[in-house]
Amino acid sequence: MRIELHDFSMEYDERGSGIPLLLVHGFPFNRHMWEPQVQGLSDIARIITPDLRGHGDSEFTRGSYTMDKLAGDLYEFLTEIGVTQPVIIGGLSMGGYITFAFYRKYPERVAAVILASTRATADTEEGKLRREEMAALALESGSGAVAEGMLPKIMSPKTYENKPELVEKMKRMMEKTSPQGIAGALLGMKERPDSTGTLQQIDKPTLVIHGADDQLAPVQEAESMQAILKTSHLQVIQGAGHLPNLEQPEQFNRTVREFLGSL
Ligand code: MLT
């Protein structure tokens, strides 16, 4: 479905009824990364999956996509589709950074939080330089060059061995992201603040899910967040890397189902 927001046109899907579960995809993916969750969980929630600006089928804009800007997009989007009640917001990796920004800006619109494969810490100086280099690479050489560089680390070694069709699918998804979208997200992530203080403020039930073999955000990131959060549960998914919702969808969905049932 398509919706016009104030400065771009956004594509999104929704399925199911009941409490809204807004799932925010990671970088540089799109709403289709949530297909196993839409299929496996829409009997218990209204699952809403937008493409962030510059990703999937949403239009791109130029310049940096700060996490605040992307959180503002989600707020405008939810309001436009009539979802003004608190939602469960679940974000994977960059989606998690956006979830922190959303919580800081609109805490009254959050019923519960799911933090998947993410971290509260900001980028190191070295990390920031890498973001700039990658943004330049995307704009000069296209999205395929970035996808090529990211692909070998995005999933668990077991997934590369056992699920070549998933690896191929994720490569195609990355390649589909516009170079402007890739650059905008990288520059926005580079600017993101440390969210450790936000973890202390979150007073809503929170589920932390992380792949045991995550090579991009080591599982210690999740353990550190869990240690600070007031009301949270940590589930480490074995046999999964940075994309546990796709690599081990049954375990991931079971964990989310139990969490939703506990609310
Ligand atoms: C993601 O999956 O969204 C990215 O790995 C986030 C990042 O680059 O920090």
CSV table of C-alpha atoms and ligand atoms in Angstrom, one decimal:
chain,number,residue,atom,x,y,z
A,1,MET,CA,0.0,0.0,0.0
A,2,ARG,CA,1.1,3.5,-0.7
A,3,ILE,CA,0.8,6.6,1.5
A,4,GLU,CA,2.0,10.2,0.9
A,5,LEU,CA,4.0,11.7,3.8
A,6,HIS,CA,5.1,15.3,3.9
A,7,ASP,CA,8.2,14.9,1.8
A,8,PHE,CA,8.1,11.4,0.3
A,9,SER,CA,5.8,8.6,-0.7
A,10,MET,CA,6.0,5.5,1.6
A,11,GLU,CA,5.2,1.9,0.8
A,12,TYR,CA,3.9,-0.4,3.5
A,13,ASP,CA,2.0,-3.6,4.2
A,14,GLU,CA,-0.2,-4.6,7.1
A,15,ARG,CA,-1.9,-7.8,8.0
A,16,GLY,CA,-3.9,-9.1,11.0
A,17,SER,CA,-5.9,-7.4,13.7
A,18,GLY,CA,-5.5,-6.6,17.3
A,19,ILE,CA,-2.6,-4.7,19.0
A,20,PRO,CA,-0.5,-2.9,16.4
A,21,LEU,CA,3.0,-4.4,16.0
A,22,LEU,CA,5.2,-2.0,14.0
A,23,LEU,CA,8.2,-3.8,12.7
A,24,VAL,CA,11.1,-1.6,11.6
A,25,HIS,CA,13.6,-3.1,9.1
A,26,GLY,CA,17.4,-3.0,9.3
A,27,PHE,CA,19.9,-1.5,6.9
A,28,PRO,CA,20.0,-1.8,3.9
A,29,PHE,CA,16.9,-3.9,3.7
A,30,ASN,CA,13.1,-3.4,3.4
A,31,ARG,CA,9.7,-4.5,4.7
A,32,HIS,CA,10.0,-7.9,3.0
A,33,MET,CA,12.6,-8.9,5.6
A,34,TRP,CA,9.6,-9.3,8.0
A,35,GLU,CA,7.8,-11.9,5.8
A,36,PRO,CA,8.2,-14.8,8.2
A,37,GLN,CA,6.8,-12.6,11.0
A,38,VAL,CA,3.9,-11.4,8.9
A,39,GLN,CA,3.1,-15.0,8.1
A,40,GLY,CA,3.7,-16.4,11.5
A,41,LEU,CA,2.3,-13.8,13.8
A,42,SER,CA,-0.5,-12.0,12.1
A,43,ASP,CA,-3.0,-14.2,13.9
A,44,ILE,CA,-2.2,-12.4,17.2
A,45,ALA,CA,-1.4,-8.8,16.1
A,46,ARG,CA,-1.9,-6.2,13.5
A,47,ILE,CA,1.5,-6.3,11.8
A,48,ILE,CA,2.6,-3.1,10.1
A,49,THR,CA,5.7,-3.1,8.0
A,50,PRO,CA,6.8,0.1,6.3
A,51,ASP,CA,9.7,0.7,3.9
A,52,LEU,CA,11.8,3.4,5.4
A,53,ARG,CA,12.5,6.4,3.2
A,54,GLY,CA,15.1,5.5,0.5
A,55,HIS,CA,14.5,1.7,1.1
A,56,GLY,CA,12.4,-0.9,-0.8
A,57,ASP,CA,9.6,0.7,-2.7
A,58,SER,CA,9.5,4.0,-0.7
A,59,GLU,CA,10.9,7.1,-2.4
A,60,PHE,CA,14.3,8.4,-1.5
A,61,THR,CA,15.2,11.9,-0.5
A,62,ARG,CA,18.8,13.3,-0.5
A,63,GLY,CA,20.9,14.0,2.5
A,64,SER,CA,21.3,12.4,5.9
A,65,TYR,CA,18.5,10.3,7.4
A,66,THR,CA,19.0,10.9,11.1
A,67,MET,CA,17.3,8.4,13.4
A,68,ASP,CA,15.1,11.3,14.6
A,69,LYS,CA,14.0,11.9,11.0
A,70,LEU,CA,13.2,8.3,10.4
A,71,ALA,CA,11.3,8.1,13.8
A,72,GLY,CA,9.4,11.2,12.8
A,73,ASP,CA,8.5,9.5,9.5
A,74,LEU,CA,7.1,6.5,11.5
A,75,TYR,CA,5.0,8.8,13.7
A,76,GLU,CA,3.6,10.7,10.7
A,77,PHE,CA,2.9,7.4,9.0
A,78,LEU,CA,1.1,5.8,12.0
A,79,THR,CA,-1.0,9.0,12.5
A,80,GLU,CA,-1.9,9.1,8.8
A,81,ILE,CA,-3.1,5.4,8.8
A,82,GLY,CA,-5.1,6.2,12.0
A,83,VAL,CA,-3.0,4.3,14.5
A,84,THR,CA,-2.9,6.8,17.3
A,85,GLN,CA,-2.9,4.3,20.2
A,86,PRO,CA,0.4,3.0,21.7
A,87,VAL,CA,2.0,0.3,19.5
A,88,ILE,CA,4.5,-2.4,20.1
A,89,ILE,CA,7.5,-1.2,18.2
A,90,GLY,CA,10.1,-3.8,17.1
A,91,GLY,CA,13.3,-2.8,15.4
A,92,LEU,CA,16.1,-4.8,14.0
A,93,SER,CA,19.6,-3.3,14.1
A,94,MET,CA,19.1,0.2,12.5
A,95,GLY,CA,15.5,-0.4,13.2
A,96,GLY,CA,16.5,-0.6,16.9
A,97,TYR,CA,18.4,2.7,16.7
A,98,ILE,CA,15.2,4.2,15.2
A,99,THR,CA,13.1,2.5,18.0
A,100,PHE,CA,15.3,4.3,20.6
A,101,ALA,CA,14.7,7.7,18.8
A,102,PHE,CA,10.9,6.9,18.6
A,103,TYR,CA,10.8,6.2,22.3
A,104,ARG,CA,12.6,9.4,23.2
A,105,LYS,CA,10.3,11.5,21.0
A,106,TYR,CA,7.0,9.7,21.4
A,107,PRO,CA,7.0,7.6,24.6
A,108,GLU,CA,3.2,7.9,24.9
A,109,ARG,CA,2.9,6.0,21.6
A,110,VAL,CA,4.8,3.0,22.8
A,111,ALA,CA,3.2,0.0,24.5
A,112,ALA,CA,6.1,-2.4,24.4
A,113,VAL,CA,9.5,-2.7,22.7
A,114,ILE,CA,11.3,-5.4,20.8
A,115,LEU,CA,15.1,-4.8,20.2
A,116,ALA,CA,16.5,-7.3,17.7
A,117,SER,CA,20.2,-7.5,16.7
A,118,THR,CA,20.9,-4.0,17.9
A,119,ARG,CA,23.1,-2.0,20.2
A,120,ALA,CA,22.6,1.1,22.4
A,121,THR,CA,26.1,2.5,21.8
A,122,ALA,CA,27.0,5.1,19.2
A,123,ASP,CA,29.6,4.6,16.5
A,124,THR,CA,33.3,4.9,17.3
A,125,GLU,CA,35.3,7.5,15.4
A,126,GLU,CA,36.7,4.7,13.2
A,127,GLY,CA,33.1,3.5,12.6
A,128,LYS,CA,32.0,6.9,11.6
A,129,LEU,CA,34.8,7.1,9.0
A,130,ARG,CA,33.7,3.7,7.6
A,131,ARG,CA,30.2,5.0,7.3
A,132,GLU,CA,31.4,8.0,5.2
A,133,GLU,CA,33.5,5.8,3.0
A,134,MET,CA,30.5,3.4,2.4
A,135,ALA,CA,28.2,6.3,1.7
A,136,ALA,CA,30.6,7.6,-0.9
A,137,LEU,CA,31.0,4.1,-2.4
A,138,ALA,CA,27.2,3.7,-2.7
A,139,LEU,CA,26.9,7.0,-4.5
A,140,GLU,CA,29.9,6.4,-6.8
A,141,SER,CA,29.6,2.7,-7.5
A,142,GLY,CA,26.0,1.8,-6.7
A,143,SER,CA,24.2,-0.3,-4.1
A,144,GLY,CA,25.7,-3.6,-5.4
A,145,ALA,CA,29.2,-2.6,-4.1
A,146,VAL,CA,27.9,-2.1,-0.6
A,147,ALA,CA,25.9,-5.3,-0.7
A,148,GLU,CA,29.0,-7.2,-1.8
A,149,GLY,CA,30.9,-5.8,1.2
A,150,MET,CA,28.2,-6.5,3.7
A,151,LEU,CA,27.0,-9.9,2.6
A,152,PRO,CA,29.7,-12.2,4.0
A,153,LYS,CA,29.1,-11.0,7.6
A,154,ILE,CA,25.4,-10.5,7.8
A,155,MET,CA,24.4,-14.1,8.7
A,156,SER,CA,25.6,-17.0,10.7
A,157,PRO,CA,28.2,-19.4,9.1
A,158,LYS,CA,25.6,-22.1,9.4
A,159,THR,CA,23.1,-20.0,7.3
A,160,TYR,CA,25.7,-19.5,4.5
A,161,GLU,CA,26.1,-23.3,4.4
A,162,ASN,CA,22.5,-24.4,4.7
A,163,LYS,CA,20.4,-21.7,3.3
A,164,PRO,CA,21.9,-20.4,0.0
A,165,GLU,CA,18.5,-19.2,-1.3
A,166,LEU,CA,18.1,-16.9,1.8
A,167,VAL,CA,21.6,-15.5,1.2
A,168,GLU,CA,20.8,-14.8,-2.4
A,169,LYS,CA,17.4,-13.2,-1.4
A,170,MET,CA,19.1,-10.9,1.1
A,171,LYS,CA,21.7,-9.9,-1.5
A,172,ARG,CA,19.0,-8.9,-3.9
A,173,MET,CA,17.2,-7.0,-1.2
A,174,MET,CA,20.3,-5.0,-0.4
A,175,GLU,CA,20.9,-4.3,-4.1
A,176,LYS,CA,17.4,-3.0,-4.5
A,177,THR,CA,18.0,-0.2,-2.0
A,178,SER,CA,18.7,3.1,-3.7
A,179,PRO,CA,22.3,4.5,-3.4
A,180,GLN,CA,20.8,7.7,-2.0
A,181,GLY,CA,18.9,5.6,0.6
A,182,ILE,CA,22.0,3.7,1.5
A,183,ALA,CA,24.0,7.0,1.8
A,184,GLY,CA,21.2,8.7,3.8
A,185,ALA,CA,20.9,5.9,6.3
A,186,LEU,CA,24.7,5.6,6.7
A,187,LEU,CA,25.1,9.3,7.4
A,188,GLY,CA,22.2,9.2,9.8
A,189,MET,CA,23.5,6.2,11.7
A,190,LYS,CA,26.9,7.9,11.9
A,191,GLU,CA,25.3,10.8,13.7
A,192,ARG,CA,23.2,8.8,16.1
A,193,PRO,CA,23.7,9.4,19.8
A,194,ASP,CA,24.5,6.9,22.5
A,195,SER,CA,21.1,5.4,23.7
A,196,THR,CA,22.3,4.0,27.0
A,197,GLY,CA,20.4,6.7,28.8
A,198,THR,CA,17.2,5.7,26.9
A,199,LEU,CA,17.5,2.2,28.1
A,200,GLN,CA,17.3,3.5,31.6
A,201,GLN,CA,14.2,5.5,30.8
A,202,ILE,CA,12.2,2.7,29.0
A,203,ASP,CA,9.5,1.7,31.5
A,204,LYS,CA,7.6,-0.5,29.0
A,205,PRO,CA,8.0,-4.3,28.7
A,206,THR,CA,11.0,-4.9,26.4
A,207,LEU,CA,12.2,-8.0,24.6
A,208,VAL,CA,15.8,-8.2,23.5
A,209,ILE,CA,16.5,-10.8,20.8
A,210,HIS,CA,19.9,-11.5,19.4
A,211,GLY,CA,21.6,-14.1,17.2
A,212,ALA,CA,24.3,-16.1,19.0
A,213,ASP,CA,26.6,-15.8,16.0
A,214,ASP,CA,26.0,-12.1,15.1
A,215,GLN,CA,29.2,-10.8,13.5
A,216,LEU,CA,28.0,-7.2,13.1
A,217,ALA,CA,26.7,-6.6,16.7
A,218,PRO,CA,28.2,-9.2,19.0
A,219,VAL,CA,25.8,-10.8,21.5
A,220,GLN,CA,27.5,-8.9,24.3
A,221,GLU,CA,25.7,-5.8,23.0
A,222,ALA,CA,22.4,-7.4,23.9
A,223,GLU,CA,23.6,-8.6,27.3
A,224,SER,CA,24.7,-5.0,28.1
A,225,MET,CA,21.3,-3.6,27.1
A,226,GLN,CA,19.5,-6.3,29.1
A,227,ALA,CA,21.6,-5.4,32.2
A,228,ILE,CA,20.3,-1.8,32.1
A,229,LEU,CA,16.7,-2.3,31.0
A,230,LYS,CA,14.2,-2.4,33.9
A,231,THR,CA,11.6,-4.8,32.5
A,232,SER,CA,13.1,-7.0,29.9
A,233,HIS,CA,13.8,-10.5,28.7
A,234,LEU,CA,16.8,-11.5,26.6
A,235,GLN,CA,16.5,-14.4,24.1
A,236,VAL,CA,19.6,-15.5,22.4
A,237,ILE,CA,18.8,-17.4,19.2
A,238,GLN,CA,21.2,-20.3,18.4
A,239,GLY,CA,22.2,-20.8,14.8
A,240,ALA,CA,21.5,-17.2,13.8
A,241,GLY,CA,23.7,-14.2,12.9
A,242,HIS,CA,22.5,-10.7,12.4
A,243,LEU,CA,19.1,-11.7,10.9
A,244,PRO,CA,17.6,-14.1,13.4
A,245,ASN,CA,14.1,-13.4,12.2
A,246,LEU,CA,15.0,-14.9,8.9
A,247,GLU,CA,17.7,-17.4,9.8
A,248,GLN,CA,15.7,-19.0,12.6
A,249,PRO,CA,12.1,-17.7,12.0
A,250,GLU,CA,10.4,-20.4,14.1
A,251,GLN,CA,12.5,-19.7,17.2
A,252,PHE,CA,12.2,-15.9,16.6
A,253,ASN,CA,8.4,-16.1,16.2
A,254,ARG,CA,7.9,-18.3,19.2
A,255,THR,CA,9.8,-15.8,21.4
A,256,VAL,CA,7.8,-12.9,20.1
A,257,ARG,CA,4.5,-14.8,20.5
A,258,GLU,CA,5.4,-15.6,24.1
A,259,PHE,CA,6.3,-11.9,24.7
A,260,LEU,CA,3.0,-10.7,23.2
A,261,GLY,CA,1.1,-13.2,25.3
A,262,SER,CA,2.8,-11.9,28.4
A,263,LEU,CA,1.7,-8.3,27.9
B,1,MLT,C1,21.7,-3.0,10.2
B,1,MLT,O1,21.5,-4.2,10.1
B,1,MLT,O2,20.7,-2.3,10.3
B,1,MLT,C2,23.1,-2.5,10.3
B,1,MLT,O3,24.0,-3.5,10.5
B,1,MLT,C3,23.2,-1.4,11.3
B,1,MLT,C4,24.5,-0.8,11.4
B,1,MLT,O4,25.2,-0.7,10.3
B,1,MLT,O5,24.9,-0.3,12.4
